[in-house]
Coordinates of C-alpha atoms in Angstrom, one line a residue:
M1 CA 69.8 32.3 247.3
K2 CA 67.2 30.7 245.0
K3 CA 63.6 30.9 246.1
Q4 CA 61.3 27.9 246.6
I5 CA 59.5 26.8 243.4
D6 CA 55.7 27.0 244.3
V7 CA 54.3 25.8 240.9
Q8 CA 55.9 23.7 238.2
L9 CA 54.5 22.6 234.9
K10 CA 56.5 20.0 233.0
N11 CA 55.7 19.4 229.3
V12 CA 52.0 19.8 230.1
Q13 CA 49.5 19.3 227.3
K14 CA 45.7 19.5 227.1
R15 CA 43.4 18.4 224.3
F16 CA 39.7 19.0 223.7
Q17 CA 38.5 16.3 221.3
N18 CA 41.2 16.3 218.5
Q19 CA 42.5 19.8 219.2
V20 CA 45.6 20.5 221.3
V21 CA 44.8 23.7 223.2
V22 CA 47.9 23.7 225.4
K23 CA 51.2 22.4 224.0
N24 CA 54.4 21.3 225.7
F25 CA 53.9 23.9 228.5
D26 CA 57.0 24.3 230.7
L27 CA 57.0 26.8 233.6
E28 CA 58.5 27.3 237.0
I29 CA 56.9 29.9 239.4
E30 CA 58.9 31.0 242.4
Q31 CA 57.3 31.6 245.8
G32 CA 55.9 35.1 246.1
E33 CA 56.0 35.8 242.3
F34 CA 53.2 37.5 240.4
I35 CA 52.9 35.8 237.0
S36 CA 50.6 36.8 234.2
L37 CA 49.4 34.5 231.5
L38 CA 48.8 36.9 228.6
G39 CA 47.4 36.3 225.2
P40 CA 44.4 36.6 222.8
S41 CA 41.2 34.7 223.3
G42 CA 41.6 31.0 222.6
C43 CA 45.3 30.9 223.3
G44 CA 45.0 28.4 226.2
K45 CA 45.7 30.7 229.2
T46 CA 42.4 30.0 231.0
T47 CA 42.8 26.2 230.3
T48 CA 46.3 26.4 231.8
L49 CA 44.9 28.1 234.9
N50 CA 42.1 25.6 235.2
M51 CA 44.7 22.8 235.2
I52 CA 46.6 24.5 237.9
A53 CA 43.4 24.9 239.9
G54 CA 42.4 21.2 239.4
F55 CA 39.2 21.9 237.4
L56 CA 40.9 20.1 234.4
D57 CA 43.6 17.4 234.3
P58 CA 46.5 17.5 231.9
D59 CA 46.4 14.8 229.2
E60 CA 50.2 14.7 229.3
G61 CA 53.0 16.1 231.5
E62 CA 53.2 16.8 235.2
L63 CA 51.9 19.6 237.4
L64 CA 53.5 20.1 240.8
I65 CA 52.5 22.5 243.6
K66 CA 55.0 22.9 246.5
G67 CA 56.9 20.0 245.0
K68 CA 53.9 17.6 245.2
R69 CA 52.5 16.0 242.1
M70 CA 48.9 17.3 241.6
N71 CA 47.7 15.3 238.6
G72 CA 44.3 14.0 239.6
V73 CA 44.2 15.9 242.9
P74 CA 40.9 17.7 243.4
P75 CA 40.8 21.6 243.8
Y76 CA 39.9 21.5 247.5
K77 CA 43.1 19.7 248.3
R78 CA 45.4 22.2 246.6
E79 CA 45.4 25.0 249.2
L80 CA 44.6 27.7 246.6
G81 CA 42.2 30.6 246.3
M82 CA 40.6 31.5 243.0
V83 CA 38.9 34.7 241.8
F84 CA 36.6 34.4 238.8
Q85 CA 35.6 36.9 236.2
T86 CA 32.0 36.7 237.3
Y87 CA 32.6 37.2 241.1
S88 CA 30.5 34.1 241.9
L89 CA 29.1 35.5 245.2
F90 CA 26.1 33.9 246.8
P91 CA 23.3 36.4 246.5
H92 CA 21.3 35.1 249.5
M93 CA 24.3 35.5 251.8
T94 CA 25.7 38.7 253.4
V95 CA 29.2 39.9 252.5
G96 CA 30.5 38.5 255.7
E97 CA 28.8 35.1 255.1
N98 CA 30.2 35.0 251.6
I99 CA 33.8 35.8 252.8
G100 CA 33.6 33.3 255.7
Y101 CA 32.1 30.4 253.7
G102 CA 35.5 28.7 253.2
L103 CA 36.2 29.0 256.9
K104 CA 32.8 27.5 257.8
L105 CA 33.6 24.5 255.5
R106 CA 36.9 24.1 257.4
K107 CA 35.0 24.2 260.7
V108 CA 36.8 27.3 262.0
S109 CA 35.2 28.6 265.2
K110 CA 32.7 31.5 264.8
Q111 CA 34.8 33.8 266.9
E112 CA 37.9 33.2 264.7
Q113 CA 35.7 33.5 261.5
A114 CA 34.5 37.0 262.7
E115 CA 38.1 38.1 263.4
R116 CA 39.4 36.9 260.1
I117 CA 36.5 38.3 258.1
Q118 CA 37.0 41.8 259.7
K119 CA 40.8 41.6 259.0
V120 CA 40.4 40.7 255.4
L121 CA 37.7 43.3 254.8
E122 CA 40.2 45.9 256.2
L123 CA 42.8 44.5 253.8
V124 CA 40.6 45.2 250.8
K125 CA 39.5 48.6 252.3
L126 CA 35.8 47.6 252.8
P127 CA 35.5 47.2 256.6
H128 CA 32.0 48.6 256.7
V129 CA 30.1 46.3 254.3
A130 CA 30.0 43.0 256.2
D131 CA 26.2 43.1 256.7
R132 CA 25.3 44.1 253.2
Y133 CA 24.2 41.8 250.4
P134 CA 26.1 41.5 247.1
K135 CA 23.3 43.3 245.2
Q136 CA 23.9 46.4 247.4
L137 CA 27.5 46.7 246.3
S138 CA 29.1 48.2 243.2
G139 CA 30.9 46.1 240.7
G140 CA 34.3 47.1 242.0
Q141 CA 33.2 46.4 245.6
R142 CA 31.9 42.9 244.6
Q143 CA 35.2 42.1 243.0
R144 CA 37.1 43.2 246.1
I145 CA 34.8 40.9 248.1
A146 CA 35.6 38.0 245.7
I147 CA 39.3 38.6 246.3
A148 CA 38.8 38.8 250.1
R149 CA 36.9 35.5 250.0
A150 CA 39.9 33.9 248.2
L151 CA 42.4 35.4 250.6
I152 CA 40.7 34.5 253.9
V153 CA 41.6 30.9 253.7
E154 CA 45.3 32.0 253.6
P155 CA 46.0 30.1 250.3
S156 CA 49.6 29.3 249.3
L157 CA 48.5 30.1 245.7
L158 CA 46.1 32.8 244.4
L159 CA 44.6 32.3 240.9
L160 CA 42.9 35.2 239.2
D161 CA 40.9 34.5 236.0
E162 CA 40.5 37.9 234.2
P163 CA 38.9 39.4 237.4
L164 CA 38.9 43.0 236.0
S165 CA 37.5 42.5 232.6
N166 CA 33.9 43.3 233.5
L167 CA 34.7 46.7 235.0
D168 CA 34.8 50.1 233.4
A169 CA 38.2 51.6 232.5
K170 CA 38.5 53.8 235.6
L171 CA 37.5 51.2 238.0
R172 CA 39.7 48.6 236.3
E173 CA 42.7 50.9 236.9
E174 CA 41.8 51.4 240.5
L175 CA 41.4 47.6 241.1
R176 CA 44.7 47.0 239.3
D177 CA 46.5 49.2 241.7
E178 CA 44.7 47.5 244.6
L179 CA 45.8 44.1 243.4
K180 CA 49.4 45.3 243.2
R181 CA 49.2 46.7 246.8
L182 CA 47.6 43.5 248.1
H183 CA 50.3 41.4 246.5
Q184 CA 53.1 43.6 248.0
E185 CA 51.4 43.4 251.4
I186 CA 50.7 39.7 251.7
G187 CA 53.3 38.2 249.2
V188 CA 51.1 35.2 248.1
T189 CA 52.2 33.5 244.9
T190 CA 49.8 34.8 242.2
I191 CA 48.9 33.6 238.7
F192 CA 46.8 36.2 236.8
V193 CA 45.1 35.5 233.5
T194 CA 44.5 38.4 231.2
H195 CA 44.3 39.5 227.6
D196 CA 45.0 43.1 228.6
Q197 CA 48.7 44.0 227.9
E198 CA 48.7 47.0 230.2
E199 CA 47.4 45.0 233.1
A200 CA 50.1 42.4 232.6
L201 CA 52.9 45.0 232.2
S202 CA 51.9 46.9 235.3
L203 CA 51.2 44.0 237.7
S204 CA 53.7 41.2 236.8
D205 CA 57.1 40.1 238.0
R206 CA 57.1 38.0 234.8
I207 CA 54.8 37.5 231.9
V208 CA 54.0 34.3 229.9
V209 CA 52.9 35.3 226.4
M210 CA 50.8 32.6 224.8
N211 CA 49.5 32.1 221.3
Y212 CA 47.6 29.1 220.0
G213 CA 48.5 27.0 223.0
N214 CA 52.2 27.7 222.7
I215 CA 54.5 29.8 225.0
E216 CA 55.9 32.6 222.7
Q217 CA 58.0 34.1 225.4
I218 CA 58.5 34.3 229.2
G219 CA 60.2 37.4 230.7
T220 CA 59.9 40.5 232.8
P221 CA 57.6 43.3 231.6
Y222 CA 60.7 45.2 230.4
E223 CA 62.0 42.2 228.4
I224 CA 58.6 41.4 226.9
Y225 CA 58.2 45.0 225.7
N226 CA 61.7 45.9 224.7
Q227 CA 63.3 42.6 223.8
P228 CA 60.5 40.6 222.1
K229 CA 61.6 37.2 220.7
S230 CA 58.9 36.9 218.0
E231 CA 56.9 39.1 215.7
F232 CA 53.8 38.0 217.6
V233 CA 55.1 39.3 220.9
H234 CA 56.2 42.6 219.4
T235 CA 52.9 43.3 217.7
F236 CA 50.7 42.0 220.5
I237 CA 52.4 43.9 223.3
G238 CA 51.6 47.6 222.7
K239 CA 51.5 49.5 219.4
T240 CA 54.3 49.3 216.8
N241 CA 55.1 50.3 213.3
R242 CA 55.7 47.2 211.1
L243 CA 57.8 47.9 208.1
P244 CA 58.8 44.9 205.9
G245 CA 61.9 45.4 203.7
V246 CA 65.3 44.1 202.6
V247 CA 68.8 44.7 203.9
S248 CA 70.4 47.0 201.4
S249 CA 73.8 47.6 203.0
I250 CA 75.8 47.1 206.2
D251 CA 78.6 49.3 207.7
N252 CA 80.4 49.3 211.0
M253 CA 77.6 51.1 212.8
H254 CA 74.4 50.4 211.0
V255 CA 72.2 47.9 209.1
H256 CA 70.5 49.8 206.2
V257 CA 67.0 48.6 205.3
R258 CA 64.9 49.6 202.2
T259 CA 61.3 49.0 203.1
E260 CA 58.7 47.8 200.6
N261 CA 57.4 51.4 200.3
G262 CA 60.9 52.8 199.6
L263 CA 61.8 54.2 203.0
M264 CA 65.5 53.9 204.0
I265 CA 65.9 53.0 207.7
K266 CA 69.1 52.6 209.8
A267 CA 69.2 50.1 212.6
T268 CA 72.1 49.4 215.0
Q269 CA 74.4 46.4 214.2
S270 CA 73.7 45.0 217.7
T271 CA 70.2 43.8 216.7
G272 CA 71.5 40.6 215.0
N273 CA 73.6 39.0 212.3
W274 CA 72.4 40.3 208.9
T275 CA 73.4 39.8 205.2
V276 CA 72.8 42.1 202.3
G277 CA 69.6 41.1 200.4
Q278 CA 68.1 39.4 203.5
S279 CA 64.3 39.9 203.9
V280 CA 63.6 41.5 207.3
T281 CA 60.9 43.5 209.1
A282 CA 61.7 46.7 211.0
F283 CA 59.6 47.6 214.0
I284 CA 59.5 51.0 215.6
R285 CA 57.4 51.9 218.7
P286 CA 55.2 55.0 218.2
E287 CA 56.6 56.6 221.4
K288 CA 60.2 56.3 220.0
I289 CA 59.4 58.6 217.0
K290 CA 60.0 62.4 217.5
L291 CA 57.7 64.7 215.6
T292 CA 59.0 68.2 214.7
T293 CA 58.3 71.0 212.2
Q294 CA 60.5 71.0 209.1
S295 CA 62.1 74.3 210.2
E296 CA 63.6 72.6 213.3
K297 CA 67.1 71.1 213.0
D298 CA 67.3 67.4 213.7
T299 CA 70.4 65.1 213.9
S300 CA 68.7 61.8 214.4
D301 CA 69.9 58.6 212.7
N302 CA 66.6 58.4 210.9
S303 CA 64.6 61.4 209.6
V304 CA 61.8 61.5 207.1
N305 CA 59.3 64.2 206.0
G306 CA 55.6 63.6 205.9
T307 CA 52.1 64.9 206.3
L308 CA 50.1 64.9 209.5
D309 CA 46.9 63.0 208.8
I310 CA 45.3 62.7 212.2
A311 CA 46.2 64.1 215.6
S312 CA 44.1 62.7 218.5
F313 CA 44.6 64.4 221.9
L314 CA 44.4 61.8 224.7
G315 CA 45.5 63.9 227.7
A316 CA 49.0 63.0 228.7
F317 CA 49.9 62.3 225.0
T318 CA 48.7 62.8 221.5
E319 CA 48.3 59.9 219.0
C320 CA 49.2 60.9 215.5
K321 CA 49.2 59.3 212.0
V322 CA 51.7 60.6 209.6
S323 CA 51.8 59.8 205.9
V324 CA 55.4 59.4 204.6
G325 CA 54.8 58.7 200.9
S326 CA 52.7 55.5 200.9
T327 CA 53.8 54.6 204.4
L328 CA 51.5 55.5 207.4
L329 CA 53.4 55.9 210.6
D330 CA 51.9 55.8 214.1
V331 CA 53.5 58.4 216.4
R332 CA 52.8 59.0 220.1
M333 CA 53.9 62.4 221.4
Q334 CA 54.1 63.5 225.0
E335 CA 52.5 66.8 225.7
K336 CA 54.7 70.0 225.5
V337 CA 57.1 68.3 223.1
W338 CA 55.3 69.2 219.9
T339 CA 56.0 72.8 218.5
G340 CA 53.7 72.6 215.5
N341 CA 50.0 73.6 215.3
G342 CA 48.7 70.0 215.1
Q343 CA 46.5 70.6 212.1
D344 CA 45.7 67.9 209.6
G345 CA 47.7 68.4 206.5
E346 CA 50.7 70.0 208.2
T347 CA 54.1 69.1 206.9
V348 CA 56.2 67.5 209.6
T349 CA 59.4 65.6 210.2
C350 CA 59.5 62.1 211.9
S351 CA 62.8 61.1 213.4
W352 CA 64.1 58.3 215.5
S353 CA 67.3 56.6 216.7
A354 CA 68.8 53.6 215.0
E355 CA 68.9 52.0 218.5
D356 CA 65.1 52.2 218.6
V357 CA 64.7 50.1 215.4
F358 CA 64.0 46.4 216.2
L359 CA 64.9 44.1 213.2
M360 CA 63.6 40.6 212.7
A361 CA 64.3 38.2 210.0
E362 CA 61.4 37.2 207.8
G363 CA 59.7 34.1 209.3
G364 CA 62.1 34.1 212.2
K365 CA 61.7 34.3 216.0

């Protein structure tokens, strides 16, 4: 059974002066979905969120929430909650007063305000801070209070505009987990704007990858990472080795590619329809490459010898750069896999499966 569509954008466009910043944007968001708008700065993701919120109006197209046309409808009539990057808490109000402000505007009784404030504080795991002022809280606590303030009005739609970007790495990870828990618990339809690929991959049901106002791809985190539909998506989401070349031959099992630097690479036939002489680019994720000493036997589809240039220990894995002739490969190794000594200048073998090579035609999507 298909779920209700909570948000729908039909051919939406937005211009600032003569520049089109959001182009022909089409998207349907189901009830209860967690959707991330992901892309680099200036790609149009915050502009899109502001149109959904009602702070901006589309120049063309239609915006619907719960099936109702919202073009020209002010934000306070859209039954949504919004969390900003800068928290936007009132410094002269206590935490409880900040959270309850929306209820006060709606003329909710003081007793019900108090009950709902306490309930939402428990939801964000801060039941003890109601009488404090924002300046007495940490950055992570202030962000949780901003989320609580958005949730207390029981919105049908929650909008999050890069709410974690001002936090340090550890706290950002903790709040990311908290957001995931909150979404699972309350199930509100959520639209999350971020430029952080890891945040989008870990939180989302689906990701909308944007670039220069265009939608590059919409898909699940697995699809976006493993089945990218454009070179931009492949290079923007996570690290990858990009190896331009030409199809040199094709057999029943493999497409053989000679890279610009002379490497011979095998890719599976299933990656597309190819012709000999065609210009292509081969992409290989660093974690798909196995690193071994030359003395170890390897039966992989692809195997090349090289020199370990850099090995950076990062805890759960080690980031390596390996020179293979004039090609520099990025390799990510899980701990306890590597049998070498990890010294710069060590001779190593890089190997990977043909199934892990993603081929893309030159200039294609």
